[in-house]
Structures are given as C-alpha cells and as structure tokens.
Amino acid sequence: MSLSNLTVDGDRLIHRLEELAKIGALEGGGCCRLALSEEDRQGRDRVVGWMRDLGLAVSIDGIGNVIGIRAGSEDGPPVMVGSHIDTVRTGGIYDGCLGVIAGLEVIQTLNDAGITTRRPLAVAFFTNEEGARFAPDMMGSAVHQGFLDLDEALAVTGIDGTVVGEELQKISYCGDAETGHFRAHCFIEMHVEQGPVLDAEGTAIGVVEGVQGISWTELVIGGVSNHAGTTPMRMRCDAAVVSARIAVEARSIAEDMGGDQVATAGVVEVAPGLVNVVPNRALMTVDLRNTDERLLQQAEARLFSYADKVASDEGATIERRTLARFAPVDFAPEMTDLIEKIAKGQDLSTRRMPSGAGHDAQMFAPNCPTAMIFVPSRDGISHNIEEFTKPGDIQAGANVLLHVVLEKAES
Ligand code: GLV
Ligand code: MN
Ligand code: MN
C-alpha cells in the first residue's frame, strides 16, 4: 500500500474512546476522572495496557507522565503526539482523551501496515492537564518540559486538601523517568475545539496557531460574622458581598474590553453558609484569558485594583494568590502550514484559529516545533457531559494527524 492512501480505522478509535469513558462514567454521559484519583488510576491502567499491546516501550516519570515509544529505523528524538486523560468533575469523553487515543490509532495503523518510520514515534499522556483538583493546569507537561520544578509540583495541595506527591504514590504512578530534559523532534496534539467556531461554520479542521494567555487567581476575603437580623446594614463587613461584587466586575471588565478577553468566577464558596449569619469568609477564583499578553495584564490590573477597593470599602481583608499564569503561546508556522497542507490534500475544509483552552502542547512550543489539530465540538459545548464530536469528524482529524506524523517522521 502506498503511504499516501493509508487511513486510520475510525470505528476502532471510537471504540477505545468509549471504553475509556466507562471509567468514571457519569449519569447521563461524560465522565469524572479528576487527576490522581482512583478513576484516573484505572484510566491510566487501561491506556498503558493498550500501549503495551501495541508494542510501545512505556516509561513513567516523577510526576506520573506516561510515554509510549515506538522505535524508528534511526535513533533520535521522537515525533510525539498526545494530550491528557484526566477530566474536570463534569467532563466530556473527548477532551484530552481524543488526542491520546488518536495517537494510539496512528500507531496501530502503522503496525497493521507493517511500516517502520525513520524517526521514533511517541504517544504520551500528561498528569493533571485540567488543574481542576490541583493548580496549575498543564502541571505534568510543564514539569516534563522543564517549566515547573518537580518538587514544587509534588508539594501542591489540592481543593480537597490532598497533596500531589502523596496521591501520585497512592495510585502507583510515581515513576523514575527523568523530568525536564526530554526533547521531542516535534509535538502534535489533536483535540476537540471546545468552542463553537468549527461547528457553526461546518469546517472540518481547525489549524491551531497558538493558545491564549491564562491567569488564574484565588481570592480569600475576610469579613465579620454577625446576626442577620440585628446587624444594621451600615455596620456589616460581609465577605460574600465583596466576592459577589468582584465576580460581577470580572464580567464587566471582559465585556468592556471586548475582543478576546474572557473572565470567569468559577469557584465562590462562602462561610459559614447559614441563612441567618453574615458571611465572614469567601473564597473565590477568577480565570482571565486573552490572546494578547498586554491586554491580559490590563484585565488583571483592573480586577485586582477593584478587588482591593471593594474589600477596603466594606472593611474586609483580602488575600490574593496566583494559581496559574501562562503567557500566550504561538505555534510553529512550519507545523501549522503542514497541517493545513495535509488537510487540504484530503479535501477537508480548514480554518486557522487560536485555542481558547489551555493545552499540553503549549508547554512543548518553546522547546520544539509544535501545533494542534482541532475537530468540531457540537454547539461548542465542553467541560460538560454533553460534549460531543461526530465520529466522521474524529476520523477526519485522525487521518490528518496520521499523515502529519508520517511526514515529520520521514523527513
Ligand atoms: C483546561 O481545560 C483549561 O483550559 O482550563
Ligand atoms: Mn484538554
Ligand atoms: Mn479540559
């Protein structure tokens, strides 16, 4: 068979995705495999089993990243694909998993066709991409590519009071492969768009040119608990009111700035949380993103100065902690051009676009030529059990991935 006619088996790919989705399955669809949970362990075991069945040499590093290598006819840095298999609590079955399972499908397609590539190939999944249990997000890939210190990551405490290093030991995924020095020849991550653009336009392939900047901040506001019936309004120091005003301001800033600026107050917890008690504590998070670093800094400055002022007006204390901060990332033109060329050669419609979500690929971009392939998400829904991508769109994206990998592995 000529290499240019080679295609993946879409049914086999979808079957593996659905098998993985049974682990941590949620009522009504989707799944919950929070990083380093028991469900994450079971999902990891399943994917590692597939890697071994496909003949990959599996290694695990000190933060639990898993890499399966397929030898090439020559040694050297591998052409690497991958993503993550952890999910948010309300996760769909495609986010992250698609990039890993599509990588396995590329390997199986080459195995079945008896093709040995010149360069080695690698399929990887990285620990805690989501950051939903332990911040920052992209934790495993950041450690892997030398942007986050291993010991610092292992010491992170999660939203449930657990510690990364201890949870990693519990699930038996603390390996001995070194972190920080692995360099791929190039990195390609296939992912669902998680936004509405491709689906709305009926475009098959998103050629991702970069990832927008991400700023995650935790704010803890201290007020004074008092009786809800007897405390005059002028004498209140209400932590919940301060946090509510900050949440509303975050949205106003994003609306006022327009463009690509987005803002989300995803966590708001007030204590003591009783009907007749003025709240004395609020913990909240704000997620700010923009494709332009200068504008992202403006959004941060506006939000932080508002937060300080509204807390001071209420007589409340306020503490601020950065949970994650990533500047916008540009992908390599040689990679985006190749993805576009291959997609067009397969008669697929394409559009160039930035990624609104964070991805492991952004940790590779400074160290090797990197890019991403997006496929449509129905109605742009993600981080939601309703997340869905049509099997035909998955197959099309995986065929683009296959031929990008082949071209990079032979060149
Ligand atoms: C990861 O999914 C993120 O963009 O928050
Ligand atoms: Mn993802
Ligand atoms: Mn996600």
CSV table of N, CA and C and ligand atoms in Angstrom, one decimal, residues 84 95-96 129-130 191 194 358-359, ligand 2:
chain,number,residue,atom,x,y,z
A,84,HIS,N,-4.0,14.5,27.4
A,84,HIS,CA,-4.3,14.1,28.8
A,84,HIS,C,-5.5,13.2,28.9
A,95,ASP,N,-12.4,15.5,25.6
A,95,ASP,CA,-11.4,16.5,26.0
A,95,ASP,C,-10.1,15.7,26.4
A,96,GLY,N,-9.1,15.9,25.7
A,96,GLY,CA,-7.8,15.2,26.1
A,96,GLY,C,-7.7,13.8,25.6
A,129,GLU,N,-3.6,17.8,33.4
A,129,GLU,CA,-3.7,18.9,32.5
A,129,GLU,C,-4.8,19.9,32.9
A,130,GLU,N,-5.9,19.3,33.5
A,130,GLU,CA,-7.0,20.2,33.8
A,130,GLU,C,-6.8,21.2,34.9
A,191,HIS,N,-7.2,17.6,19.3
A,191,HIS,CA,-8.1,17.9,20.4
A,191,HIS,C,-9.4,18.4,19.9
A,194,GLN,N,-13.7,22.6,21.6
A,194,GLN,CA,-14.3,23.0,22.9
A,194,GLN,C,-14.9,24.4,22.7
A,358,GLY,N,-6.5,25.9,27.5
A,358,GLY,CA,-5.1,25.6,27.7
A,358,GLY,C,-4.9,24.1,27.3
A,359,HIS,N,-3.6,23.9,26.8
A,359,HIS,CA,-3.3,22.5,26.3
A,359,HIS,C,-1.9,22.2,26.6
B,2,MN,MN,-8.0,19.2,27.2
